[in-house]
CSV table of C-alpha atoms in Angstrom, one decimal:
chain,number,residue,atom,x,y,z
K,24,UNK,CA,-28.5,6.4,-20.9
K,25,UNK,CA,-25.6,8.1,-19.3
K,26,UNK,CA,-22.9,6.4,-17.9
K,27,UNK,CA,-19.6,4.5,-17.3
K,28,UNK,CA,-18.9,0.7,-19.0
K,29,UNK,CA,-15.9,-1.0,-18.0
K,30,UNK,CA,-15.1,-4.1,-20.2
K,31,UNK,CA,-14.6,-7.1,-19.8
K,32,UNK,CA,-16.1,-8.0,-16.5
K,33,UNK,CA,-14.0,-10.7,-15.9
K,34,UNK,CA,-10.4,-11.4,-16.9
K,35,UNK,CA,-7.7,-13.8,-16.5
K,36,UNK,CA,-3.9,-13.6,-16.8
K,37,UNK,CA,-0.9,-15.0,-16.8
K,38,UNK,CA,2.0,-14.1,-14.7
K,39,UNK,CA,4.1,-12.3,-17.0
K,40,UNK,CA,1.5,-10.7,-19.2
K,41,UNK,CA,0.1,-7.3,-19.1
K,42,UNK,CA,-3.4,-6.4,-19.4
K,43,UNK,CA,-5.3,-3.3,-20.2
K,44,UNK,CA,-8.8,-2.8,-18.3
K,45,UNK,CA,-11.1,-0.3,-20.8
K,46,UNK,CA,-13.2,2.5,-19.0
K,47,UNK,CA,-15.6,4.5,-21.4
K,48,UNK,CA,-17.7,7.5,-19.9
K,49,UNK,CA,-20.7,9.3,-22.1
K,50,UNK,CA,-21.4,11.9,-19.3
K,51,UNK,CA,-19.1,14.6,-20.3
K,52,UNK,CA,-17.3,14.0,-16.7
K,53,UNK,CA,-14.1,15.6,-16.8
K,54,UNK,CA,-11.9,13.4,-14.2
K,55,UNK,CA,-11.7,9.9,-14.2
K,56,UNK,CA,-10.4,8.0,-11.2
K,57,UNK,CA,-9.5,3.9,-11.2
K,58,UNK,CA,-9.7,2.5,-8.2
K,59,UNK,CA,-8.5,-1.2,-7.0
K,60,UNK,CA,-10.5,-3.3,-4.3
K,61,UNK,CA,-9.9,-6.5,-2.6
K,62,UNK,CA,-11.8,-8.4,0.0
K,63,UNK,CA,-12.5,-7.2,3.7
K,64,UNK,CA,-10.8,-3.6,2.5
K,65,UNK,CA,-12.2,-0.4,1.1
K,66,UNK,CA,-11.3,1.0,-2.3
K,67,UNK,CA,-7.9,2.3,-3.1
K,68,UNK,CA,-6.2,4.9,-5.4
K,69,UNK,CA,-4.9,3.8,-8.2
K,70,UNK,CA,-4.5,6.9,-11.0
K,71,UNK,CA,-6.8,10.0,-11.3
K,72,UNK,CA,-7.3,11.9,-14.3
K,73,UNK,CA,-8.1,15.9,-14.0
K,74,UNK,CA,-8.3,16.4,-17.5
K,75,UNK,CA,-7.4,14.8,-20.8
K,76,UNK,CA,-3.5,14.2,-21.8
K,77,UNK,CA,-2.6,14.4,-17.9
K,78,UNK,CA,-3.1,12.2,-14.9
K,79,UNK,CA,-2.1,11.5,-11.6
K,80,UNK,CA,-0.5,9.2,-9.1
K,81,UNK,CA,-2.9,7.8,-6.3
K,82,UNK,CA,-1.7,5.7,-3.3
K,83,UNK,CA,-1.0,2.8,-5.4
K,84,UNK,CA,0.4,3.2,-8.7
K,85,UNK,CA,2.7,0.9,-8.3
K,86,UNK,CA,2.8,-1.8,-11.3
K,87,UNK,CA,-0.1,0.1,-13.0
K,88,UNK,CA,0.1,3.0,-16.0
K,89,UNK,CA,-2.8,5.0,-17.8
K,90,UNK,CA,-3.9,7.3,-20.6
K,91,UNK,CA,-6.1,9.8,-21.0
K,92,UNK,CA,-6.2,11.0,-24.7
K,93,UNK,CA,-9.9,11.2,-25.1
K,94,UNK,CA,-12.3,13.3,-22.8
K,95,UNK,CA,-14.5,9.6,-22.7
K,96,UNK,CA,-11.7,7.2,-22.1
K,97,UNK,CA,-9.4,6.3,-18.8
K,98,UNK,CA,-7.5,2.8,-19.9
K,99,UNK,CA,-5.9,1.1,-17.1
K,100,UNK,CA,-2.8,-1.1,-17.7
K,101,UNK,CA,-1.8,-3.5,-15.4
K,102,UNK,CA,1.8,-4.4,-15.8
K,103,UNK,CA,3.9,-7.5,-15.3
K,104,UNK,CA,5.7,-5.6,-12.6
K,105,UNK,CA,2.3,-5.5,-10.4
K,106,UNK,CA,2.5,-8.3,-7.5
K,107,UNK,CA,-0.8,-8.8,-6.9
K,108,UNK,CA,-2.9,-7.8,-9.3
K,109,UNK,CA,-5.9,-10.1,-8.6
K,110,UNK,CA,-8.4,-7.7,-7.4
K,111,UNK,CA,-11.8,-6.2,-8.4
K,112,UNK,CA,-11.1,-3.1,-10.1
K,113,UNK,CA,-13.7,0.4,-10.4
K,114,UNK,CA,-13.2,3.4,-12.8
K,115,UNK,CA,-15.0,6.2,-11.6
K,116,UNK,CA,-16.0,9.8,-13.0
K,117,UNK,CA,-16.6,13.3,-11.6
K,118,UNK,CA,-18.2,16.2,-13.1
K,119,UNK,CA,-14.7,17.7,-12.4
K,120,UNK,CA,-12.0,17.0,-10.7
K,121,UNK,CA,-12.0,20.1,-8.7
K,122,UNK,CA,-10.7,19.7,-4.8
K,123,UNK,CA,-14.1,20.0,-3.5
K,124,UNK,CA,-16.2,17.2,-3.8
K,125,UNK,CA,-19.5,18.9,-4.9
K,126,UNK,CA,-21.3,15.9,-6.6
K,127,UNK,CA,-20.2,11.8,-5.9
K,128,UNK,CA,-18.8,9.5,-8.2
K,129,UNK,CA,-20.4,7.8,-10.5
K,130,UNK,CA,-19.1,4.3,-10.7
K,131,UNK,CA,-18.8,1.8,-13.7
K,132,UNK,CA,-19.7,-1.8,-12.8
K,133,UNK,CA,-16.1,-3.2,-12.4
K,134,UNK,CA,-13.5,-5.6,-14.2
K,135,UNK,CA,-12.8,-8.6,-11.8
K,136,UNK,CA,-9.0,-9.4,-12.7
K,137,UNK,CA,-7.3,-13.1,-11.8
K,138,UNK,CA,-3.9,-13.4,-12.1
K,139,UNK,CA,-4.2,-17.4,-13.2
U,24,UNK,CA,-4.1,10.7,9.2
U,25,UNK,CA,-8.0,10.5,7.5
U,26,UNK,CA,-9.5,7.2,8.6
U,27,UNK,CA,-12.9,5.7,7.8
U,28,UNK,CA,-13.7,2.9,10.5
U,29,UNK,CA,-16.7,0.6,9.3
U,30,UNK,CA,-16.9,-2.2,12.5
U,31,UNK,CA,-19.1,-4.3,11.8
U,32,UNK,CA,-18.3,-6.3,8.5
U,33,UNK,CA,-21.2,-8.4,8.3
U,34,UNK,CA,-24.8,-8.1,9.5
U,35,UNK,CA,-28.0,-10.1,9.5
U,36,UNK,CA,-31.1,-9.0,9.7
U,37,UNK,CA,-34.4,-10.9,8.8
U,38,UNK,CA,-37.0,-8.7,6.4
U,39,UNK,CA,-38.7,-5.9,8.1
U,40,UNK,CA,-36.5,-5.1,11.0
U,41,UNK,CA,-34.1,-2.0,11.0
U,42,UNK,CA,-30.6,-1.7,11.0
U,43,UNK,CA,-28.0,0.3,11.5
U,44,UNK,CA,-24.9,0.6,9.8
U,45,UNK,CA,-21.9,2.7,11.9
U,46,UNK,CA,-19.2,4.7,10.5
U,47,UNK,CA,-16.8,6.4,12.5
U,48,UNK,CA,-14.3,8.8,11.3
U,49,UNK,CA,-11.2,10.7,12.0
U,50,UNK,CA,-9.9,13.7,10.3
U,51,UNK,CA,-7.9,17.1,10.9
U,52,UNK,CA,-9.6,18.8,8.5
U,53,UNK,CA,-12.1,21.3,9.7
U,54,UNK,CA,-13.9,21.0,6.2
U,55,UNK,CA,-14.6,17.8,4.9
U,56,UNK,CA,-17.2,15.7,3.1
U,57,UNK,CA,-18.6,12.3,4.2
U,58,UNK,CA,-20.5,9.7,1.3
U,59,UNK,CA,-22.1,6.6,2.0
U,60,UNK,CA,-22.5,4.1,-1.0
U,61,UNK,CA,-24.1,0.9,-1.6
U,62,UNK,CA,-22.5,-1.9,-3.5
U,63,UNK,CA,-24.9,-4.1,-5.0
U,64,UNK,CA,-23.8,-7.7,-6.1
U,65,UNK,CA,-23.3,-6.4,-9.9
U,66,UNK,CA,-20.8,-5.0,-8.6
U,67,UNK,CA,-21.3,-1.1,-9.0
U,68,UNK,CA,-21.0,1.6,-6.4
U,69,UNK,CA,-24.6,3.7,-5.9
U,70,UNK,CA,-23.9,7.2,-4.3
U,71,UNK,CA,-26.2,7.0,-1.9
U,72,UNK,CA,-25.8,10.7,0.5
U,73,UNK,CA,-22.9,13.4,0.7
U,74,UNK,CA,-23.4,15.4,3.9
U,75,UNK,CA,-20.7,18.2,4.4
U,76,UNK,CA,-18.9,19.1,7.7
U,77,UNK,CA,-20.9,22.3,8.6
U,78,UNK,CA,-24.6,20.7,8.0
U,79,UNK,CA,-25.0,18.2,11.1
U,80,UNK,CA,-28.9,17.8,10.1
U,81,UNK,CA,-29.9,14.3,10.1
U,82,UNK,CA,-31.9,13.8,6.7
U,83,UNK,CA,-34.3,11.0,5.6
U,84,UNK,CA,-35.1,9.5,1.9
U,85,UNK,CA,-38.0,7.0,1.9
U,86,UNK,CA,-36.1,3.9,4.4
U,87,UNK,CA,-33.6,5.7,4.4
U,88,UNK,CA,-31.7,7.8,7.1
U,89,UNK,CA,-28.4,9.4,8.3
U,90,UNK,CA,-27.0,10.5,11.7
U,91,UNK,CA,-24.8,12.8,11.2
U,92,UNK,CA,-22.7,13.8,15.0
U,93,UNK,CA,-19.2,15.5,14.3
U,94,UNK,CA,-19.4,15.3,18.7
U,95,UNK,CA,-18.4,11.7,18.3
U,96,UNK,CA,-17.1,11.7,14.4
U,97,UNK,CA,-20.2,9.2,13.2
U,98,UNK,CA,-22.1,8.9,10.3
U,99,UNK,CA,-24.4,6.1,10.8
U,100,UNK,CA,-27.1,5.0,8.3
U,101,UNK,CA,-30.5,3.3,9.0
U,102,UNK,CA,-32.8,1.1,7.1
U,103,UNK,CA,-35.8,0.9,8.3
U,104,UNK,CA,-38.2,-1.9,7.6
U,105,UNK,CA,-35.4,-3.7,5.6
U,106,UNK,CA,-35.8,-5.3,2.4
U,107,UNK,CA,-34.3,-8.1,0.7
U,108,UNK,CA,-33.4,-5.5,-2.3
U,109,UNK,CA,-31.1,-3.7,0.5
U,110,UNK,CA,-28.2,-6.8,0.6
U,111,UNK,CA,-25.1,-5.5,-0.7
U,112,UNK,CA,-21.9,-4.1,0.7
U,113,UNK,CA,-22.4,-0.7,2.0
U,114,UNK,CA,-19.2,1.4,2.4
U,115,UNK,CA,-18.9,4.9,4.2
U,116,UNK,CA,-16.3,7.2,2.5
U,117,UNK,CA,-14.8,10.6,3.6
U,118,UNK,CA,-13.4,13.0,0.7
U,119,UNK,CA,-9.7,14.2,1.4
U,120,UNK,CA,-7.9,17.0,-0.4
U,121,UNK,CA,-5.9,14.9,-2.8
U,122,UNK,CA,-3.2,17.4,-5.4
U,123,UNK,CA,-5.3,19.8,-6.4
U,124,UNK,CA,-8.4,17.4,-6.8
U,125,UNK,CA,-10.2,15.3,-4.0
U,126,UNK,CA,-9.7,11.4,-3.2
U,127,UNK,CA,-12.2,9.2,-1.2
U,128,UNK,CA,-11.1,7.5,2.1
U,129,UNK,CA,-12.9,4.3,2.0
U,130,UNK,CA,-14.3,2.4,4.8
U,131,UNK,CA,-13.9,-2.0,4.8
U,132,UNK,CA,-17.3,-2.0,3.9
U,133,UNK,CA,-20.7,-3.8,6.1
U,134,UNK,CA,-21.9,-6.4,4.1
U,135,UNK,CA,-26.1,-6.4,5.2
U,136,UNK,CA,-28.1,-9.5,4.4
U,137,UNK,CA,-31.6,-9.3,4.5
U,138,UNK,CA,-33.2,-12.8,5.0
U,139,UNK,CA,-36.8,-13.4,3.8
């Protein structure tokens, strides 16, 4: 079956350390979004991904860095220079990444990330 | 600015009865796309309904049902004859022009509880 896995589902962390959350796609999607969500709010930007070998700022980048080098794969990295990182965190794909939203997301089942 | 207003953040409702959740919006864009999604506990987003700004016809799927009224900027979903299967965090989302490619606006999210 089709579809987006995100791995692990939950991880901890120490202060300090980076870690990088995997997102894998097998639905030929061309864009691939990550977006970070905490309690009582909705889902925020983090990076978007057009196409492979380039990607895109969202809202809050901040303390975060990505790659795309495969069609299939959007890694997240959350750095040491994020404050907050403990959050639940979605990766996202679109048929393409075009600037009207013709089909939704489809959404992997999240990485749950405690800073510990 | 876009802004995706989900009041209520937590409704009960005991098996059977139907229930609306409300999303109001606010946007300068005269074309725009609105989404509604449901998060079940495993923590995935399920696309649930796109509905663009120039088709204000309410539509129905099974339980399911939308009111779309750009008069009052709503997009308000209904369950009828709710079922336990329908608790989960339901978010309404409107799609913004975003550098070339399109970004969601994310409501806080109505968590429903269906009691048996």
């Amino acid at each position: 079956d089709g579809g987006i896995t995100q791995s692990p589902k939950y991880l901890f962390r120490k202060e300090g350390q980076n870690v990088t959350l995997s997102c894998e796609q097998n639905l030929n999607h061309d864009a691939m979004y990550w977006y970070r969500q905490d309690p009582g709010q909705g889902l925020r930007l983090i990076y978007y991904s057009q196409i492979v070998n380039d990607f895109q700022k969202g809202d809050i980048a901040e303390g975060y860095s990505v790659s795309r080098e495969k069609k299939e794969s959007f890694p997240l990295t959350v750095t040491s220079a994020q404050k907050n990182p403990t959050a639940f965190y979605l990766c996202a794909s679109s048929i393409d990444g075009s600037a009207t939203p013709n089909y939704g997301y489809t959404f992997g089942s999240g990485t749950r990330l405690t800073v510990v | 600015a876009q802004k995706v207003t989900q009041a209520q953040t937590e409704i009960s409702v005991v098996e059977k009865e139907d229930v609306t959740l409300d999303c109001v919006y606010e946007t300068r864009d005269t074309t725009y796309y609105l989404f509604w999604y449901k998060q079940p506990p495993s923590g995935e987003l399920v696309f649930l309904i796109r509905r663009n700004s120039f088709d204000e016809q309410n539509e129905i799927s099974g339980r399911y049902s939308w009111n779309f009224q750009k008069s009052t900027s709503s997009f308000n979903f209904t369950i009828t004859a709710s079922q336990v299967v329908d608790s989960a965090v339901y978010f309404c989302a409107l799609s913004e022009p975003f550098s070339g490619t399109y970004k969601y606006i994310f409501g806080t999210g109505t968590r429903l509880k269906v009691l048996a």
